[in-house]
Amino acid sequence: MSQNWWDNAVIYQIYPRSFADSNSDGVGDLNGITGKLDYIADLGVDAIWISPFFVSPMKDFGYDVADYRAVDPIFGTNADFDRLLEQAHARGLKVLIDMVLAHCSDQHPWFVESRTSRDNPKADWFYWLDPKEDATEPNNWMSFFGGRTWTWDTARQQYYFHNFLPSQPNLNLSNPVVLDAMIDTCRFWLDKGVDGFRLDAIHTAKLDNDWTDNRPRPRTDGIRPEREFDYQAQDSAQLNQPSIQILSARLRELVDGYGDRFLMGELDGEDAVAVSKTFTEPGRLHSTYNFNLLRMEGSTVAEVREIIGDLARNFNDSNAISVAWSNHDIARVYDRMKRRIDVPEAYADDFAHMLFQLSTSLIGSTCVYQGEELGLDDADRLTRDQLQDPWGVARYSETFKGRDTCRTPMPWTQDQPNTGFSGDDLVESWLPIDERHKSKGGLDQQGKQGSMFERNKGHLSWRREQPALTHNGQIQLIDGGDNVIAFNRLSHDQSDTMLCLFNFSSQTQSVEGVDIPPWSSAFR
Ligand code: BGC
């Protein structure tokens, strides 16, 4: 099996609004990222993935694209992107960009034209359906962000379909002209030299005309789900339809023409493993982004072990999987994990470091979210009136504050105004910087012996030299007792092995003759 650069890569996810603000307008930008490439390269990751920075009305903060070929002025210019790419490559960093192919913005000229009439040239670029006889929606599907997947348009006297916000209409990718247009968009960025794509919510792309109603999700525990969306079983035609593989195949054909470009699909489903396998059959995507560690309620040690076992059973040797423990859509990892695992405060940093080591010791690639390297807490002290995420704003509850708590600006250094995010104290950043983050700035931690940054950097630098962890291969779980996650990592040809041990308790544990200090890992 030949090794691709992404097979066991560590990919650093950047949420551009919140990373670094070079022009002090309160919002992060591309030049801000370029200014921090030395920091990222120093951490020792292989690649960066930048969340969308294209022209957008920002209803979903960039995941609603109005021009796929232009950088939004708030983030800079196309020339800024070219410079970022060149500077990243000069430091040996690969660059993945986030392509949103399933839907665009309702401000995109395609949709603006499409909604004007039933017979304009773009009339069938989106899914327009007539109401039922009684004027109600064409089917019973619910949107991820609440409410129906249907919005009525007065000009056309029809409903249009959207899996997310009403301002994010699904593209009609069953129309070959639309499919070609999206492939051309990808080609545009490949020609610039990007190293691949994170494919946003690819399981929600629609390439067919099956509108079968969803069934109610069977509920055995009697508990009502928090979201309307979760009342329905997702096994009819809303998500993960076989026709999406037409898109996967087209994308693969495209990137194969460039060589060495990576396709990582974000998806989920009733049976995420089965879906991931379908998406990564030969001639399709290289990898899919796995959600199993991204549970809102956190996971117990036993559950983490189960998730790892599941990865091993299904993806050993193929490595066609990308894991993540944090991202821009969910509360930060340490806080989520502490909901289920009782970590004494004195060990908080050790715990954070151990989770970082664990997630970068699995098979496949690992996505690390900005700030994870610093051990940032979730910014859960945001008040309701500070929230910006449309989902959080609309659906706020005791238990759901939306996605802003992981999106607050990165802290850089206490020596500068605004902790170095904007470099100007008069500027109010789009979300406030969390008070607890101010003493954890990235530049302040960099070079400081024993800091979380240096510990994680040290681990990545050691990891790079370990063929057992970086040459594809397998995970073989072994019994380490209730409090230890224990497995062997094997390189693909099995000539290298590494015993990986993670102690989730305050007592030293011993496995296979190796002592593991409290809340620490051991590798042999
Ligand atoms: C992204 C979200 C976004 C959604 C719709 C995702 O899964 O990660 O941030 O809101 O797709 O584009």
XYZ file of C-alpha atoms and ligand atoms in Angstrom:
536
model
C 0.000 0.000 0.000
C 1.570 3.257 -1.033
C 1.380 6.095 1.425
C -0.535 9.289 0.640
C 0.364 12.476 2.501
C -3.072 12.519 4.118
C -3.255 8.900 5.279
C -2.146 9.664 8.847
C -1.948 13.418 8.597
C -2.679 15.803 11.435
C -4.907 18.505 9.987
C -5.303 21.819 11.810
C -8.768 23.302 11.359
C -9.004 27.076 11.124
C -12.266 28.922 11.588
C -11.192 32.123 9.825
C -13.582 34.516 11.584
C -11.977 33.658 14.882
C -8.353 32.921 14.165
C -6.497 36.212 13.704
C -7.723 39.635 12.667
C -5.023 41.478 10.684
C -7.013 44.654 9.965
C -8.609 45.160 13.361
C -12.219 45.057 12.253
C -13.124 42.451 14.854
C -13.288 39.561 12.402
C -10.431 37.200 11.560
C -9.142 37.161 7.968
C -6.806 35.430 5.536
C -3.872 37.763 6.180
C -4.337 36.978 9.858
C -3.897 33.289 9.045
C -0.832 33.991 6.892
C 0.666 35.896 9.802
C 0.313 32.846 12.001
C 1.637 30.187 9.637
C 4.953 30.043 11.499
C 3.029 29.224 14.663
C 1.047 26.479 12.913
C 4.119 25.020 11.244
C 5.936 25.100 14.579
C 3.161 23.034 16.161
C 4.109 20.369 13.654
C 0.857 19.604 11.861
C 0.827 18.424 8.253
C -2.013 20.468 6.827
C -4.514 23.206 7.488
C -8.210 23.102 6.658
C -9.786 26.540 6.414
C -13.542 26.834 6.941
C -15.301 28.768 4.124
C -14.018 32.240 3.269
C -15.983 32.802 0.043
C -18.343 35.690 -0.635
C -21.332 35.170 1.615
C -24.088 37.107 3.360
C -22.804 35.207 6.442
C -26.208 33.947 7.514
C -24.407 30.725 8.438
C -21.018 32.444 8.680
C -19.714 31.391 5.306
C -21.465 28.046 4.895
C -23.909 30.002 2.723
C -21.854 30.842 -0.342
C -22.873 33.586 -2.773
C -19.780 33.403 -4.999
C -17.648 30.276 -4.971
C -14.729 31.874 -6.755
C -14.134 34.991 -4.717
C -12.895 35.632 -1.197
C -15.386 37.601 0.878
C -14.056 41.139 1.473
C -14.339 40.602 5.205
C -11.678 37.904 4.862
C -9.569 39.679 2.237
C -9.001 39.159 -1.472
C -8.155 36.333 -3.850
C -4.614 37.678 -3.914
C -4.495 37.289 -0.124
C -5.517 33.676 -0.563
C -2.816 33.101 -3.191
C -0.239 34.477 -0.785
C -1.551 32.351 2.067
C -1.320 29.254 -0.106
C 2.170 30.047 -1.263
C 3.362 30.824 2.270
C 1.783 27.652 3.665
C 3.428 25.547 0.970
C 6.743 27.242 1.654
C 6.457 25.925 5.211
C 5.555 22.416 4.106
C 1.898 22.769 5.061
C -0.800 21.369 2.806
C -3.944 23.466 2.426
C -7.482 22.093 2.368
C -10.411 24.350 1.706
C -14.016 23.794 2.682
C -16.308 23.272 -0.300
C -20.026 23.585 0.276
C -21.483 21.695 -2.665
C -24.864 20.665 -1.312
C -26.326 24.139 -0.987
C -25.480 27.777 -1.588
C -26.803 31.097 -0.358
C -30.178 32.458 -1.375
C -28.144 35.547 -2.414
C -26.179 33.535 -4.977
C -27.039 34.896 -8.456
C -28.084 31.367 -9.444
C -30.813 31.310 -6.825
C -31.769 34.933 -7.331
C -32.430 34.097 -10.986
C -33.987 30.730 -10.281
C -36.643 32.184 -8.007
C -37.835 34.799 -10.512
C -40.043 32.457 -12.555
C -40.733 28.856 -13.444
C -39.150 29.147 -16.861
C -35.944 31.175 -16.522
C -32.647 29.549 -17.603
C -31.836 28.607 -13.983
C -35.400 27.585 -13.109
C -34.350 24.030 -12.331
C -31.016 24.734 -10.626
C -32.726 24.226 -7.264
C -35.448 21.923 -6.012
C -38.759 23.662 -6.582
C -41.815 21.602 -5.777
C -45.498 22.317 -5.925
C -47.469 22.252 -2.711
C -49.793 19.417 -1.946
C -53.470 19.928 -2.777
C -54.017 21.347 0.695
C -51.117 23.828 0.206
C -48.867 22.072 2.706
C -45.234 21.155 2.072
C -44.327 18.422 -0.419
C -43.224 16.068 2.361
C -42.620 15.886 6.116
C -38.865 16.485 6.230
C -37.387 18.627 8.972
C -34.333 20.868 8.655
C -31.179 20.395 10.758
C -31.588 23.910 12.126
C -35.268 23.621 12.984
C -38.559 23.850 11.135
C -39.379 22.325 7.772
C -37.007 21.828 4.868
C -39.427 23.869 2.746
C -39.856 27.579 2.228
C -42.619 29.093 0.143
C -41.731 31.481 -2.626
C -44.406 33.902 -3.660
C -43.119 34.576 -7.198
C -43.006 30.941 -8.173
C -45.885 29.849 -5.954
C -43.789 26.836 -5.053
C -41.712 25.530 -2.207
C -37.941 25.254 -2.413
C -35.938 22.678 -0.522
C -33.209 23.357 2.073
C -31.642 21.019 4.626
C -30.314 23.901 6.754
C -31.477 27.537 6.912
C -34.101 28.839 4.464
C -31.241 31.020 3.189
C -29.311 27.864 2.188
C -31.269 26.352 -0.724
C -30.137 22.891 -1.815
C -28.638 22.847 -5.288
C -30.304 20.551 -7.779
C -27.248 18.412 -8.462
C -29.346 15.951 -10.436
C -29.231 18.596 -13.158
C -26.011 17.805 -15.093
C -25.416 21.480 -15.795
C -25.440 22.271 -12.067
C -23.202 19.316 -11.305
C -20.747 20.507 -13.955
C -20.835 24.017 -12.506
C -19.865 22.713 -9.071
C -17.097 20.538 -10.482
C -15.782 23.582 -12.362
C -15.764 25.494 -9.092
C -13.589 22.822 -7.526
C -11.327 22.889 -10.573
C -10.884 26.642 -10.117
C -9.369 26.136 -6.645
C -7.358 23.071 -7.656
C -5.820 25.145 -10.430
C -4.750 27.640 -7.789
C -2.964 24.799 -6.044
C -5.087 23.779 -3.058
C -4.265 20.299 -1.798
C -7.803 19.110 -1.444
C -11.227 19.694 -0.008
C -13.175 19.162 3.132
C -16.591 18.525 1.608
C -19.207 20.155 3.759
C -22.210 18.048 4.759
C -21.806 15.939 1.651
C -24.475 13.517 2.891
C -27.037 16.277 2.435
C -26.281 16.768 -1.261
C -29.268 15.865 -3.409
C -28.971 14.288 -6.836
C -32.356 12.643 -7.222
C -36.045 13.359 -7.044
C -37.102 10.974 -4.322
C -39.222 12.800 -1.744
C -40.483 9.856 0.310
C -41.660 10.930 3.764
C -39.433 10.166 6.738
C -40.773 7.729 9.325
C -40.944 8.695 12.983
C -37.771 7.605 14.744
C -38.675 4.694 17.027
C -38.305 5.805 20.662
C -37.779 3.114 23.212
C -36.610 5.305 26.084
C -39.620 7.633 26.008
C -37.307 10.672 25.911
C -38.313 13.439 23.506
C -35.417 14.552 21.307
C -34.148 18.116 21.678
C -34.375 18.848 17.927
C -37.414 18.334 15.708
C -35.018 16.846 13.172
C -34.274 13.954 15.517
C -37.939 12.937 15.727
C -37.522 11.334 12.298
C -35.532 8.293 11.225
C -33.088 9.244 8.500
C -33.445 6.170 6.364
C -35.654 7.388 3.549
C -34.501 9.843 0.928
C -33.362 12.978 2.746
C -29.736 12.034 3.408
C -27.060 9.710 2.113
C -28.808 8.738 -1.093
C -26.948 6.348 -3.421
C -27.112 9.026 -6.128
C -24.635 11.171 -4.146
C -21.956 8.752 -5.296
C -22.277 10.259 -8.769
C -20.866 13.412 -7.176
C -18.169 11.493 -5.245
C -17.033 9.820 -8.445
C -16.938 13.089 -10.366
C -14.876 14.718 -7.624
C -12.465 11.808 -7.493
C -12.036 11.779 -11.235
C -11.302 15.486 -11.053
C -8.709 15.357 -8.267
C -7.028 12.271 -9.717
C -6.250 14.413 -12.729
C -4.125 16.631 -10.457
C -2.501 13.891 -8.356
C -1.941 14.018 -4.629
C -5.122 15.979 -3.760
C -7.231 14.855 -0.825
C -11.020 14.520 -0.574
C -12.450 14.345 2.941
C -16.227 14.175 3.139
C -18.138 15.392 6.154
C -21.088 13.111 6.746
C -23.213 11.382 9.283
C -26.107 8.980 9.183
C -28.136 6.307 10.918
C -25.233 3.939 10.317
C -22.274 6.282 9.904
C -19.790 3.453 9.404
C -21.764 1.887 6.579
C -22.165 5.285 4.963
C -18.462 6.090 5.324
C -17.601 2.821 3.641
C -19.927 3.542 0.761
C -18.416 6.974 0.264
C -14.868 5.602 0.236
C -15.307 2.727 -2.178
C -12.714 2.731 -4.966
C -13.149 5.724 -7.253
C -14.889 7.839 -4.613
C -13.657 9.951 -1.663
C -10.374 9.223 0.106
C -11.767 9.587 3.567
C -14.800 10.590 5.559
C -14.960 12.688 8.667
C -16.179 10.588 11.557
C -18.522 12.068 14.160
C -18.344 9.352 16.771
C -16.054 11.279 19.122
C -18.076 14.442 18.601
C -20.999 13.618 20.852
C -22.500 16.654 22.506
C -22.950 14.789 25.768
C -19.309 13.622 25.785
C -18.290 9.993 26.132
C -17.335 7.710 28.972
C -14.034 5.846 28.870
C -15.919 2.691 27.897
C -17.627 4.565 25.056
C -14.338 5.970 23.756
C -12.948 2.443 23.797
C -15.977 1.238 21.886
C -15.581 3.986 19.283
C -11.929 3.061 18.791
C -12.880 -0.610 18.488
C -15.402 0.347 15.869
C -12.796 2.312 13.902
C -10.446 -0.655 14.085
C -13.067 -3.175 12.950
C -14.073 -1.079 10.000
C -11.086 0.928 8.878
C -7.963 -1.012 9.845
C -5.614 -1.045 6.881
C -7.906 1.100 4.748
C -7.313 4.191 6.941
C -10.096 5.856 4.945
C -11.271 7.782 7.974
C -10.638 11.147 9.602
C -11.262 11.590 13.304
C -11.914 14.767 15.252
C -12.668 15.495 18.857
C -13.453 19.189 18.398
C -14.631 21.456 15.625
C -16.499 24.687 14.980
C -19.904 23.079 15.452
C -19.721 21.720 18.987
C -18.627 22.604 22.530
C -14.863 22.185 22.973
C -13.611 18.697 23.718
C -12.345 18.955 27.306
C -15.585 20.363 28.591
C -17.650 17.774 26.760
C -15.486 14.946 28.031
C -15.559 16.275 31.573
C -19.336 15.893 31.502
C -18.844 12.128 31.593
C -15.375 11.680 33.057
C -14.532 13.022 36.478
C -11.152 14.757 36.081
C -9.646 16.432 39.172
C -8.842 20.088 38.461
C -5.161 19.495 39.203
C -4.999 17.124 36.245
C -6.952 19.263 33.763
C -3.896 20.004 31.593
C -2.642 16.427 31.703
C -6.074 15.239 30.652
C -6.196 17.710 27.764
C -2.751 16.642 26.600
C -3.635 12.966 26.867
C -6.749 13.426 24.691
C -4.615 15.236 22.100
C -2.172 12.326 22.119
C -4.953 9.770 21.894
C -6.667 11.423 18.949
C -3.377 11.625 17.047
C -2.558 7.953 17.700
C -5.531 6.476 15.882
C -5.663 5.186 12.322
C -6.473 7.559 9.473
C -6.033 11.311 9.679
C -6.857 13.510 12.670
C -8.394 16.966 12.582
C -7.330 19.248 15.408
C -9.437 22.366 15.929
C -7.786 25.747 16.554
C -7.197 26.165 20.283
C -7.215 22.440 20.997
C -3.415 22.629 21.078
C -3.721 25.217 23.876
C -6.200 23.308 26.022
C -8.860 26.013 25.685
C -12.035 25.658 27.709
C -15.377 25.926 26.020
C -16.541 29.555 26.141
C -19.783 28.507 27.750
C -20.151 31.750 29.696
C -21.499 33.565 26.662
C -24.803 35.143 27.480
C -27.839 34.739 25.296
C -27.599 38.244 23.896
C -23.983 37.634 22.840
C -24.873 34.682 20.622
C -24.379 35.003 16.861
C -24.949 31.513 15.529
C -28.344 31.526 13.792
C -29.049 28.051 15.064
C -28.260 28.992 18.662
C -30.193 32.240 18.401
C -33.301 30.521 17.074
C -33.173 27.389 19.181
C -31.661 28.547 22.456
C -32.557 26.410 25.465
C -31.190 25.473 28.871
C -29.103 22.765 27.267
C -28.418 24.201 23.800
C -26.587 27.469 23.259
C -25.721 26.890 19.644
C -22.202 26.769 18.279
C -20.658 30.032 19.426
C -18.983 28.625 22.528
C -16.278 27.011 20.393
C -16.058 29.936 17.971
C -14.797 32.741 20.204
C -11.593 34.418 18.961
C -8.216 32.763 19.508
C -6.097 34.282 22.255
C -2.543 35.043 21.134
C -0.688 37.128 23.675
C -1.462 39.070 26.804
C 1.088 41.692 25.749
C -1.147 43.016 23.014
C -4.572 44.642 23.012
C -7.451 42.219 22.571
C -5.094 39.379 23.522
C -3.483 39.817 20.113
C -6.566 38.737 18.168
C -7.294 42.176 16.726
C -4.366 44.115 18.083
C -6.606 47.064 18.927
C -8.464 47.389 22.198
C -11.055 49.735 20.760
C -12.246 46.989 18.499
C -14.977 44.720 19.673
C -14.423 41.276 18.250
C -17.454 39.611 16.646
C -17.656 37.299 19.655
C -15.986 38.254 22.935
C -12.683 36.629 23.856
C -13.278 34.304 26.785
C -11.706 35.632 30.011
C -10.255 32.205 30.829
C -8.543 32.095 27.444
C -6.553 35.274 28.007
C -3.815 33.591 30.006
C -3.568 30.766 27.470
C -2.510 32.671 24.357
C -0.848 30.710 21.581
C 2.167 32.999 21.219
C 2.569 33.138 24.993
C 2.595 29.350 25.214
C 4.859 28.873 22.224
C 8.405 28.362 23.419
C 7.382 28.192 27.075
C 8.642 24.994 28.575
C 5.889 22.722 29.868
C 3.066 24.714 28.223
C 0.251 22.816 26.591
C 1.434 24.036 23.181
C 4.961 22.747 23.772
C 3.741 19.436 25.136
C 1.499 18.883 22.133
C 4.199 20.067 19.768
C 6.625 17.664 21.424
C 4.201 14.826 20.912
C 3.707 15.620 17.224
C 7.418 15.888 16.659
C 7.997 12.496 18.322
C 5.021 11.014 16.457
C 6.424 11.959 13.071
C 9.326 9.576 13.641
C 7.117 6.611 14.596
C 6.282 4.409 11.600
C 3.779 2.475 13.732
C 1.703 5.650 14.053
C 2.258 7.170 10.649
C 2.445 4.326 8.143
C -1.226 3.405 7.936
C -1.924 0.040 9.497
C -4.063 -1.127 12.342
C -5.340 -0.634 15.842
C -5.624 -3.745 17.994
C -7.404 -3.047 21.255
C -6.106 -4.901 24.288
C -7.503 -5.209 27.783
C -6.115 -2.472 30.014
C -8.828 -2.595 32.665
C -11.692 -0.157 33.162
C -9.613 3.012 33.421
C -7.080 2.491 30.691
C -7.531 2.614 26.946
C -4.924 0.268 25.581
C -4.119 -0.734 22.042
C -1.351 -1.748 19.765
C -0.763 0.340 16.659
C 0.780 -1.500 13.774
C 2.257 -0.099 10.606
C 0.728 -1.405 7.416
C 3.380 -4.036 6.818
C 3.288 -4.843 10.559
C 7.032 -4.426 10.854
C 6.542 -1.628 13.398
C 4.307 -1.793 16.434
C 3.614 0.573 19.284
C 1.830 -0.147 22.536
C -0.353 2.924 23.260
C -1.720 3.354 26.794
C -3.956 6.103 28.173
C -4.733 6.262 31.888
C -8.087 7.870 32.724
C -7.647 7.699 36.509
C -5.812 9.364 39.372
C -3.871 6.192 40.231
C -0.852 4.867 38.419
C -1.995 1.900 36.338
C 0.058 -0.940 34.997
C -0.581 -2.689 31.687
C 1.705 -5.307 30.171
C 4.373 -4.347 32.669
C 4.253 -0.631 31.749
C 3.402 1.895 34.471
C 1.197 4.750 33.302
C 1.049 7.804 35.588
C -2.376 9.329 36.409
C -4.124 11.063 33.495
C -1.177 10.347 31.203
C -0.195 8.201 28.312
C 2.636 5.781 27.756
C 3.986 4.547 24.427
C 6.284 1.519 24.108
C -20.850 22.711 8.870
C -21.714 23.664 9.632
C -22.723 24.261 8.666
C -23.493 23.151 7.910
C -24.251 23.690 6.743
C -21.816 21.663 8.432
O -21.828 20.478 8.821
O -19.791 22.162 9.608
O -20.976 24.655 10.278
O -23.628 25.046 9.367
O -22.634 22.169 7.418
O -23.385 24.074 5.739
